[in-house]
């Protein structure tokens, strides 16, 4: 009887502890696990901030070996920037077209470089698979740099760029939008419409997710940059920093989510 009473006491204690922990995770104020906090914030329509890559501004001067009418610099052209003796990859945030100026020089100013390594994930939509998910598998993804494109099929390269949904009152069945939410382990998932609230993807569509995997605030204060390879097809490129790197940040932590989510809900974003 002593042994049975001990077992029952232990079992009761463990069940009480478990029930207390489960109950705490059900409320935003008392939750301690990130997945629980994010889930509670989701009910308030709040999306936690992702990791952010640092941004710097540079002026590029290109000396070509010929005399082109203009030089095109594609988005995500890579550069190298050093902080604390460690080299990081930086990418042009936008594409640029460089024309020759009055002095016969090909130069472009205010080129924004964002720290991060380009990454692209491709999924083939299978409408028969109810468990299919379109994920950004790296927790250090900068969602500000996310580009979502839907290609018709593997044989048809026509594609449509989708934009992030911000106001569902303006969305109809043909709106090419996507929804973004944080899931387990700090990763993000892209969801598409259902044919009523946003356009649904069709079977065989190719979903292309492109973004940058960044190093958060470790790259703030970068001051010098150099080319990694050719820029617009030319290797003789001078890079002058006009704005030191700032803005890099880690993803929102639990306390930030707890503080911001209710206030965002109260003010309806």
PDB file of C-alpha atoms in Angstrom:
ATOM      1  CA  UNK A   1       0.000   0.000   0.000  1.00  0.00           C
ATOM      2  CA  UNK A   2       2.857   2.381   0.706  1.00  0.00           C
ATOM      3  CA  UNK A   3       4.262   1.741  -2.767  1.00  0.00           C
ATOM      4  CA  UNK A   4       0.851   2.270  -4.398  1.00  0.00           C
ATOM      5  CA  UNK A   5       0.281   5.478  -2.484  1.00  0.00           C
ATOM      6  CA  UNK A   6       3.715   6.756  -3.541  1.00  0.00           C
ATOM      7  CA  UNK A   7       2.997   5.930  -7.191  1.00  0.00           C
ATOM      8  CA  UNK A   8      -0.385   7.643  -7.058  1.00  0.00           C
ATOM      9  CA  UNK A   9       1.158  10.704  -5.392  1.00  0.00           C
ATOM     10  CA  UNK A  10       3.902  10.946  -7.979  1.00  0.00           C
ATOM     11  CA  UNK A  11       1.405  10.469 -10.805  1.00  0.00           C
ATOM     12  CA  UNK A  12      -0.874  13.168  -9.399  1.00  0.00           C
ATOM     13  CA  UNK A  13       2.044  15.541  -9.001  1.00  0.00           C
ATOM     14  CA  UNK A  14       3.273  14.949 -12.570  1.00  0.00           C
ATOM     15  CA  UNK A  15      -0.212  15.376 -14.018  1.00  0.00           C
ATOM     16  CA  UNK A  16      -0.701  18.605 -12.088  1.00  0.00           C
ATOM     17  CA  UNK A  17       2.640  19.934 -13.296  1.00  0.00           C
ATOM     18  CA  UNK A  18       1.860  18.945 -16.884  1.00  0.00           C
ATOM     19  CA  UNK A  19      -1.602  20.519 -16.754  1.00  0.00           C
ATOM     20  CA  UNK A  20      -0.115  23.716 -15.344  1.00  0.00           C
ATOM     21  CA  UNK A  21       2.487  23.900 -18.120  1.00  0.00           C
ATOM     22  CA  UNK A  22      -0.078  23.214 -20.843  1.00  0.00           C
ATOM     23  CA  UNK A  23      -2.441  25.823 -19.435  1.00  0.00           C
ATOM     24  CA  UNK A  24       0.339  28.431 -19.298  1.00  0.00           C
ATOM     25  CA  UNK A  25       1.221  27.839 -22.959  1.00  0.00           C
ATOM     26  CA  UNK A  26      -2.376  28.546 -23.951  1.00  0.00           C
ATOM     27  CA  UNK A  27      -2.132  32.226 -23.010  1.00  0.00           C
ATOM     28  CA  UNK A  28       0.172  34.880 -24.435  1.00  0.00           C
ATOM     29  CA  UNK A  29       1.079  36.424 -21.086  1.00  0.00           C
ATOM     30  CA  UNK A  30       2.241  33.182 -19.474  1.00  0.00           C
ATOM     31  CA  UNK A  31       3.599  31.227 -22.468  1.00  0.00           C
ATOM     32  CA  UNK A  32       7.338  30.537 -22.386  1.00  0.00           C
ATOM     33  CA  UNK A  33       7.886  28.488 -25.564  1.00  0.00           C
ATOM     34  CA  UNK A  34       8.428  30.473 -28.760  1.00  0.00           C
ATOM     35  CA  UNK A  35       6.117  28.212 -30.765  1.00  0.00           C
ATOM     36  CA  UNK A  36       3.343  28.854 -28.227  1.00  0.00           C
ATOM     37  CA  UNK A  37       3.917  32.621 -28.190  1.00  0.00           C
ATOM     38  CA  UNK A  38       3.883  32.748 -31.996  1.00  0.00           C
ATOM     39  CA  UNK A  39       0.694  30.656 -32.105  1.00  0.00           C
ATOM     40  CA  UNK A  40      -1.060  32.983 -29.650  1.00  0.00           C
ATOM     41  CA  UNK A  41       0.139  36.057 -31.572  1.00  0.00           C
ATOM     42  CA  UNK A  42      -1.195  34.522 -34.793  1.00  0.00           C
ATOM     43  CA  UNK A  43      -4.693  34.653 -33.320  1.00  0.00           C
ATOM     44  CA  UNK A  44      -4.215  38.416 -33.042  1.00  0.00           C
ATOM     45  CA  UNK A  45      -3.140  38.699 -36.680  1.00  0.00           C
ATOM     46  CA  UNK A  46       0.443  39.517 -35.727  1.00  0.00           C
ATOM     47  CA  UNK A  47       3.444  38.360 -37.775  1.00  0.00           C
ATOM     48  CA  UNK A  48       6.728  38.378 -35.802  1.00  0.00           C
ATOM     49  CA  UNK A  49       9.619  40.230 -37.409  1.00  0.00           C
ATOM     50  CA  UNK A  50      12.091  38.003 -39.217  1.00  0.00           C
ATOM     51  CA  UNK A  51      15.866  38.308 -39.169  1.00  0.00           C
ATOM     52  CA  UNK A  52      16.935  41.453 -41.050  1.00  0.00           C
ATOM     53  CA  UNK A  53      20.075  41.889 -43.127  1.00  0.00           C
ATOM     54  CA  UNK A  54      22.163  45.046 -42.803  1.00  0.00           C
ATOM     55  CA  UNK A  55      21.910  47.642 -45.562  1.00  0.00           C
ATOM     56  CA  UNK A  56      24.603  49.926 -46.935  1.00  0.00           C
ATOM     57  CA  UNK A  57      24.682  52.419 -49.794  1.00  0.00           C
ATOM     58  CA  UNK A  58      27.515  52.563 -52.328  1.00  0.00           C
ATOM     59  CA  UNK A  59      28.465  54.346 -55.524  1.00  0.00           C
ATOM     60  CA  UNK A  60      29.704  52.155 -58.364  1.00  0.00           C
ATOM     61  CA  UNK A  61      32.015  53.358 -61.110  1.00  0.00           C
ATOM     62  CA  UNK A  62      32.522  50.890 -63.959  1.00  0.00           C
ATOM     63  CA  UNK A  63      35.312  51.120 -66.505  1.00  0.00           C
ATOM     64  CA  UNK A  64      34.353  48.906 -69.448  1.00  0.00           C
ATOM     65  CA  UNK A  65      36.692  47.628 -72.134  1.00  0.00           C
ATOM     66  CA  UNK A  66      34.215  48.751 -74.813  1.00  0.00           C
ATOM     67  CA  UNK A  67      31.656  51.565 -75.133  1.00  0.00           C
ATOM     68  CA  UNK A  68      28.197  50.169 -74.372  1.00  0.00           C
ATOM     69  CA  UNK A  69      25.132  52.414 -74.528  1.00  0.00           C
ATOM     70  CA  UNK A  70      24.300  51.295 -70.987  1.00  0.00           C
ATOM     71  CA  UNK A  71      25.311  48.681 -68.437  1.00  0.00           C
ATOM     72  CA  UNK A  72      22.693  46.586 -66.653  1.00  0.00           C
ATOM     73  CA  UNK A  73      23.359  45.508 -63.071  1.00  0.00           C
ATOM     74  CA  UNK A  74      20.940  42.726 -62.105  1.00  0.00           C
ATOM     75  CA  UNK A  75      19.300  42.389 -58.715  1.00  0.00           C
ATOM     76  CA  UNK A  76      21.310  40.198 -56.320  1.00  0.00           C
ATOM     77  CA  UNK A  77      24.639  41.034 -57.931  1.00  0.00           C
ATOM     78  CA  UNK A  78      27.060  39.961 -55.229  1.00  0.00           C
ATOM     79  CA  UNK A  79      29.656  41.997 -53.364  1.00  0.00           C
ATOM     80  CA  UNK A  80      31.885  41.253 -50.413  1.00  0.00           C
ATOM     81  CA  UNK A  81      31.987  43.268 -47.197  1.00  0.00           C
ATOM     82  CA  UNK A  82      34.157  42.709 -44.158  1.00  0.00           C
ATOM     83  CA  UNK A  83      33.285  43.204 -40.494  1.00  0.00           C
ATOM     84  CA  UNK A  84      35.673  42.281 -37.690  1.00  0.00           C
ATOM     85  CA  UNK A  85      37.930  40.385 -40.040  1.00  0.00           C
ATOM     86  CA  UNK A  86      35.076  38.213 -41.332  1.00  0.00           C
ATOM     87  CA  UNK A  87      33.859  38.496 -44.923  1.00  0.00           C
ATOM     88  CA  UNK A  88      30.147  38.431 -45.700  1.00  0.00           C
ATOM     89  CA  UNK A  89      28.169  38.353 -48.931  1.00  0.00           C
ATOM     90  CA  UNK A  90      26.091  41.399 -49.884  1.00  0.00           C
ATOM     91  CA  UNK A  91      23.658  41.751 -52.781  1.00  0.00           C
ATOM     92  CA  UNK A  92      22.184  44.620 -54.748  1.00  0.00           C
ATOM     93  CA  UNK A  93      18.628  45.115 -53.564  1.00  0.00           C
ATOM     94  CA  UNK A  94      17.392  46.258 -56.976  1.00  0.00           C
ATOM     95  CA  UNK A  95      18.502  46.158 -60.589  1.00  0.00           C
ATOM     96  CA  UNK A  96      20.193  49.236 -62.083  1.00  0.00           C
ATOM     97  CA  UNK A  97      20.853  50.581 -65.542  1.00  0.00           C
ATOM     98  CA  UNK A  98      24.065  52.620 -65.809  1.00  0.00           C
ATOM     99  CA  UNK A  99      24.452  55.188 -68.581  1.00  0.00           C
ATOM    100  CA  UNK A 100      27.592  57.073 -69.492  1.00  0.00           C
ATOM    101  CA  UNK A 101      27.708  60.539 -67.931  1.00  0.00           C
ATOM    102  CA  UNK A 102      28.975  63.852 -69.339  1.00  0.00           C
ATOM    103  CA  UNK A 103      32.530  62.999 -68.264  1.00  0.00           C
ATOM    104  CA  UNK A 104      32.493  59.722 -70.137  1.00  0.00           C
ATOM    105  CA  UNK A 105      32.235  57.661 -66.950  1.00  0.00           C
ATOM    106  CA  UNK A 106      29.757  54.899 -66.159  1.00  0.00           C
ATOM    107  CA  UNK A 107      28.690  55.582 -62.591  1.00  0.00           C
ATOM    108  CA  UNK A 108      25.611  54.974 -60.470  1.00  0.00           C
ATOM    109  CA  UNK A 109      25.014  56.251 -56.941  1.00  0.00           C
ATOM    110  CA  UNK A 110      22.729  55.197 -54.102  1.00  0.00           C
ATOM    111  CA  UNK A 111      23.035  51.493 -54.843  1.00  0.00           C
ATOM    112  CA  UNK A 112      21.622  49.659 -51.824  1.00  0.00           C
ATOM    113  CA  UNK A 113      23.498  46.547 -50.761  1.00  0.00           C
ATOM    114  CA  UNK A 114      21.704  44.109 -48.456  1.00  0.00           C
ATOM    115  CA  UNK A 115      23.691  41.530 -46.542  1.00  0.00           C
ATOM    116  CA  UNK A 116      22.738  37.946 -47.216  1.00  0.00           C
ATOM    117  CA  UNK A 117      23.327  34.908 -49.371  1.00  0.00           C
ATOM    118  CA  UNK A 118      20.713  34.454 -52.119  1.00  0.00           C
ATOM    119  CA  UNK A 119      18.628  31.315 -51.776  1.00  0.00           C
ATOM    120  CA  UNK A 120      15.878  29.913 -53.981  1.00  0.00           C
ATOM    121  CA  UNK A 121      13.476  27.077 -53.234  1.00  0.00           C
ATOM    122  CA  UNK A 122      11.214  25.519 -55.861  1.00  0.00           C
ATOM    123  CA  UNK A 123       8.081  23.495 -55.208  1.00  0.00           C
ATOM    124  CA  UNK A 124       5.779  21.764 -57.681  1.00  0.00           C
ATOM    125  CA  UNK A 125       2.203  22.341 -56.569  1.00  0.00           C
ATOM    126  CA  UNK A 126       0.231  19.158 -55.972  1.00  0.00           C
ATOM    127  CA  UNK A 127      -3.382  20.032 -55.247  1.00  0.00           C
ATOM    128  CA  UNK A 128      -4.082  16.406 -54.353  1.00  0.00           C
ATOM    129  CA  UNK A 129      -1.660  16.541 -51.433  1.00  0.00           C
ATOM    130  CA  UNK A 130      -3.477  18.203 -48.560  1.00  0.00           C
ATOM    131  CA  UNK A 131      -0.288  18.162 -46.466  1.00  0.00           C
ATOM    132  CA  UNK A 132       1.886  20.041 -48.963  1.00  0.00           C
ATOM    133  CA  UNK A 133       3.573  23.118 -47.526  1.00  0.00           C
ATOM    134  CA  UNK A 134       5.646  25.869 -49.125  1.00  0.00           C
ATOM    135  CA  UNK A 135       8.393  26.566 -46.614  1.00  0.00           C
ATOM    136  CA  UNK A 136      11.378  28.831 -46.162  1.00  0.00           C
ATOM    137  CA  UNK A 137      13.473  26.236 -44.310  1.00  0.00           C
ATOM    138  CA  UNK A 138      16.146  28.577 -42.933  1.00  0.00           C
ATOM    139  CA  UNK A 139      15.313  30.496 -39.733  1.00  0.00           C
ATOM    140  CA  UNK A 140      17.641  33.354 -40.787  1.00  0.00           C
ATOM    141  CA  UNK A 141      15.604  34.217 -43.875  1.00  0.00           C
ATOM    142  CA  UNK A 142      15.027  37.947 -44.390  1.00  0.00           C
ATOM    143  CA  UNK A 143      11.353  38.073 -45.340  1.00  0.00           C
ATOM    144  CA  UNK A 144      11.666  41.715 -46.438  1.00  0.00           C
ATOM    145  CA  UNK A 145      13.672  40.409 -49.390  1.00  0.00           C
ATOM    146  CA  UNK A 146      11.244  37.588 -50.179  1.00  0.00           C
ATOM    147  CA  UNK A 147      10.080  37.216 -53.767  1.00  0.00           C
ATOM    148  CA  UNK A 148       7.268  34.765 -54.562  1.00  0.00           C
ATOM    149  CA  UNK A 149       6.789  33.729 -58.182  1.00  0.00           C
ATOM    150  CA  UNK A 150       4.416  31.129 -59.616  1.00  0.00           C
ATOM    151  CA  UNK A 151       5.399  29.550 -62.940  1.00  0.00           C
ATOM    152  CA  UNK A 152       2.680  27.902 -65.027  1.00  0.00           C
ATOM    153  CA  UNK A 153       4.434  24.529 -65.309  1.00  0.00           C
ATOM    154  CA  UNK A 154       7.771  22.874 -65.888  1.00  0.00           C
ATOM    155  CA  UNK A 155       7.247  23.177 -69.653  1.00  0.00           C
ATOM    156  CA  UNK A 156       5.583  26.631 -69.649  1.00  0.00           C
ATOM    157  CA  UNK A 157       7.891  29.315 -68.236  1.00  0.00           C
ATOM    158  CA  UNK A 158       5.266  32.075 -68.106  1.00  0.00           C
ATOM    159  CA  UNK A 159       5.218  33.294 -64.525  1.00  0.00           C
ATOM    160  CA  UNK A 160       3.416  35.706 -62.197  1.00  0.00           C
ATOM    161  CA  UNK A 161       4.885  37.580 -59.260  1.00  0.00           C
ATOM    162  CA  UNK A 162       2.695  37.358 -56.157  1.00  0.00           C
ATOM    163  CA  UNK A 163       2.566  40.067 -53.506  1.00  0.00           C
ATOM    164  CA  UNK A 164       2.108  39.737 -49.749  1.00  0.00           C
ATOM    165  CA  UNK A 165      -1.485  40.181 -48.577  1.00  0.00           C
ATOM    166  CA  UNK A 166      -1.910  43.118 -46.205  1.00  0.00           C
ATOM    167  CA  UNK A 167      -5.605  43.982 -46.455  1.00  0.00           C
ATOM    168  CA  UNK A 168      -8.085  41.166 -47.123  1.00  0.00           C
ATOM    169  CA  UNK A 169     -10.878  43.659 -47.850  1.00  0.00           C
ATOM    170  CA  UNK A 170      -9.230  44.350 -51.211  1.00  0.00           C
ATOM    171  CA  UNK A 171      -8.736  40.688 -52.149  1.00  0.00           C
ATOM    172  CA  UNK A 172     -10.937  38.706 -54.522  1.00  0.00           C
ATOM    173  CA  UNK A 173     -10.770  35.275 -56.149  1.00  0.00           C
ATOM    174  CA  UNK A 174      -8.231  36.367 -58.782  1.00  0.00           C
ATOM    175  CA  UNK A 175      -5.885  38.365 -56.552  1.00  0.00           C
ATOM    176  CA  UNK A 176      -2.314  37.120 -56.949  1.00  0.00           C
ATOM    177  CA  UNK A 177      -1.372  37.344 -53.286  1.00  0.00           C
ATOM    178  CA  UNK A 178       0.228  35.126 -50.685  1.00  0.00           C
ATOM    179  CA  UNK A 179       0.008  34.910 -46.924  1.00  0.00           C
ATOM    180  CA  UNK A 180       3.111  34.665 -44.740  1.00  0.00           C
ATOM    181  CA  UNK A 181       3.267  33.216 -41.249  1.00  0.00           C
ATOM    182  CA  UNK A 182       5.888  31.959 -38.841  1.00  0.00           C
ATOM    183  CA  UNK A 183       5.760  28.256 -38.035  1.00  0.00           C
ATOM    184  CA  UNK A 184       7.791  25.965 -35.785  1.00  0.00           C
ATOM    185  CA  UNK A 185      11.486  26.583 -35.098  1.00  0.00           C
ATOM    186  CA  UNK A 186      11.404  30.186 -36.316  1.00  0.00           C
ATOM    187  CA  UNK A 187      10.815  29.255 -39.942  1.00  0.00           C
ATOM    188  CA  UNK A 188       8.242  30.777 -42.295  1.00  0.00           C
ATOM    189  CA  UNK A 189       5.528  29.299 -44.469  1.00  0.00           C
ATOM    190  CA  UNK A 190       3.915  30.772 -47.585  1.00  0.00           C
ATOM    191  CA  UNK A 191       0.228  30.097 -48.117  1.00  0.00           C
ATOM    192  CA  UNK A 192      -1.817  30.876 -51.218  1.00  0.00           C
ATOM    193  CA  UNK A 193      -5.469  31.714 -51.659  1.00  0.00           C
ATOM    194  CA  UNK A 194      -8.267  29.162 -51.890  1.00  0.00           C
ATOM    195  CA  UNK A 195      -9.943  30.561 -54.994  1.00  0.00           C
ATOM    196  CA  UNK A 196     -12.233  32.781 -52.921  1.00  0.00           C
ATOM    197  CA  UNK A 197      -9.806  34.752 -50.779  1.00  0.00           C
ATOM    198  CA  UNK A 198      -6.970  35.037 -53.271  1.00  0.00           C
ATOM    199  CA  UNK A 199      -6.072  33.031 -56.370  1.00  0.00           C
ATOM    200  CA  UNK A 200      -5.296  29.376 -55.722  1.00  0.00           C
ATOM    201  CA  UNK A 201      -2.286  27.636 -57.237  1.00  0.00           C
ATOM    202  CA  UNK A 202      -3.066  24.961 -59.818  1.00  0.00           C
ATOM    203  CA  UNK A 203      -1.763  21.433 -60.019  1.00  0.00           C
ATOM    204  CA  UNK A 204       1.660  21.437 -61.664  1.00  0.00           C
ATOM    205  CA  UNK A 205       2.423  25.109 -60.973  1.00  0.00           C
ATOM    206  CA  UNK A 206       6.034  25.766 -59.981  1.00  0.00           C
ATOM    207  CA  UNK A 207       6.268  27.872 -56.809  1.00  0.00           C
ATOM    208  CA  UNK A 208       9.583  29.754 -56.624  1.00  0.00           C
ATOM    209  CA  UNK A 209      10.594  31.347 -53.317  1.00  0.00           C
ATOM    210  CA  UNK A 210      13.668  33.596 -53.418  1.00  0.00           C
ATOM    211  CA  UNK A 211      15.182  35.492 -50.520  1.00  0.00           C
ATOM    212  CA  UNK A 212      18.391  36.181 -48.608  1.00  0.00           C
ATOM    213  CA  UNK A 213      19.849  34.198 -45.730  1.00  0.00           C
ATOM    214  CA  UNK A 214      21.432  36.881 -43.556  1.00  0.00           C
ATOM    215  CA  UNK A 215      23.645  37.230 -40.474  1.00  0.00           C
ATOM    216  CA  UNK A 216      21.473  39.718 -38.566  1.00  0.00           C
ATOM    217  CA  UNK A 217      23.288  42.450 -36.606  1.00  0.00           C
ATOM    218  CA  UNK A 218      26.736  40.841 -36.963  1.00  0.00           C
ATOM    219  CA  UNK A 219      27.239  42.810 -40.189  1.00  0.00           C
ATOM    220  CA  UNK A 220      26.265  46.257 -38.935  1.00  0.00           C
ATOM    221  CA  UNK A 221      28.982  48.916 -39.351  1.00  0.00           C
ATOM    222  CA  UNK A 222      30.487  47.366 -42.490  1.00  0.00           C
ATOM    223  CA  UNK A 223      32.347  50.176 -44.278  1.00  0.00           C
ATOM    224  CA  UNK A 224      34.296  48.701 -47.192  1.00  0.00           C
ATOM    225  CA  UNK A 225      33.022  46.587 -50.048  1.00  0.00           C
ATOM    226  CA  UNK A 226      34.550  44.897 -53.061  1.00  0.00           C
ATOM    227  CA  UNK A 227      33.281  42.964 -56.060  1.00  0.00           C
ATOM    228  CA  UNK A 228      32.971  39.196 -55.923  1.00  0.00           C
ATOM    229  CA  UNK A 229      32.757  38.683 -59.674  1.00  0.00           C
ATOM    230  CA  UNK A 230      31.814  40.767 -62.704  1.00  0.00           C
ATOM    231  CA  UNK A 231      29.292  43.558 -62.295  1.00  0.00           C
ATOM    232  CA  UNK A 232      27.097  43.949 -65.348  1.00  0.00           C
ATOM    233  CA  UNK A 233      29.628  41.896 -67.282  1.00  0.00           C
ATOM    234  CA  UNK A 234      32.673  43.991 -66.291  1.00  0.00           C
ATOM    235  CA  UNK A 235      35.336  43.372 -63.675  1.00  0.00           C
ATOM    236  CA  UNK A 236      36.940  46.829 -63.441  1.00  0.00           C
ATOM    237  CA  UNK A 237      34.602  48.294 -60.821  1.00  0.00           C
ATOM    238  CA  UNK A 238      35.311  50.888 -58.154  1.00  0.00           C
ATOM    239  CA  UNK A 239      33.118  50.739 -55.044  1.00  0.00           C
ATOM    240  CA  UNK A 240      32.802  53.806 -52.792  1.00  0.00           C
ATOM    241  CA  UNK A 241      30.753  53.527 -49.601  1.00  0.00           C
ATOM    242  CA  UNK A 242      28.338  56.406 -49.107  1.00  0.00           C
ATOM    243  CA  UNK A 243      26.464  54.973 -46.122  1.00  0.00           C
ATOM    244  CA  UNK A 244      27.833  52.554 -43.520  1.00  0.00           C
ATOM    245  CA  UNK A 245      25.827  49.374 -43.003  1.00  0.00           C
ATOM    246  CA  UNK A 246      22.999  49.553 -40.463  1.00  0.00           C
ATOM    247  CA  UNK A 247      19.657  47.914 -39.772  1.00  0.00           C
ATOM    248  CA  UNK A 248      20.747  44.316 -39.294  1.00  0.00           C
ATOM    249  CA  UNK A 249      18.727  42.658 -36.543  1.00  0.00           C
ATOM    250  CA  UNK A 250      17.904  39.255 -35.136  1.00  0.00           C
ATOM    251  CA  UNK A 251      14.369  37.940 -35.364  1.00  0.00           C
ATOM    252  CA  UNK A 252      11.889  39.256 -32.804  1.00  0.00           C
ATOM    253  CA  UNK A 253      12.343  37.516 -29.471  1.00  0.00           C
ATOM    254  CA  UNK A 254       9.574  36.253 -27.206  1.00  0.00           C
ATOM    255  CA  UNK A 255       9.344  39.433 -25.114  1.00  0.00           C
ATOM    256  CA  UNK A 256       9.092  41.619 -28.223  1.00  0.00           C
ATOM    257  CA  UNK A 257       6.282  39.471 -29.623  1.00  0.00           C
ATOM    258  CA  UNK A 258       4.409  39.563 -26.305  1.00  0.00           C
ATOM    259  CA  UNK A 259       4.731  43.341 -26.143  1.00  0.00           C
ATOM    260  CA  UNK A 260       3.885  44.135 -29.765  1.00  0.00           C
ATOM    261  CA  UNK A 261       1.168  41.607 -30.651  1.00  0.00           C
ATOM    262  CA  UNK A 262      -1.642  42.961 -28.413  1.00  0.00           C
ATOM    263  CA  UNK A 263      -0.830  46.567 -29.344  1.00  0.00           C
ATOM    264  CA  UNK A 264      -0.796  45.742 -33.038  1.00  0.00           C
ATOM    265  CA  UNK A 265      -4.200  44.127 -32.617  1.00  0.00           C
ATOM    266  CA  UNK A 266      -5.600  47.052 -30.654  1.00  0.00           C
ATOM    267  CA  UNK A 267      -4.526  49.494 -33.384  1.00  0.00           C
ATOM    268  CA  UNK A 268      -5.482  47.061 -36.193  1.00  0.00           C
ATOM    269  CA  UNK A 269      -1.911  47.241 -37.547  1.00  0.00           C
TER     270      UNK A 269
END
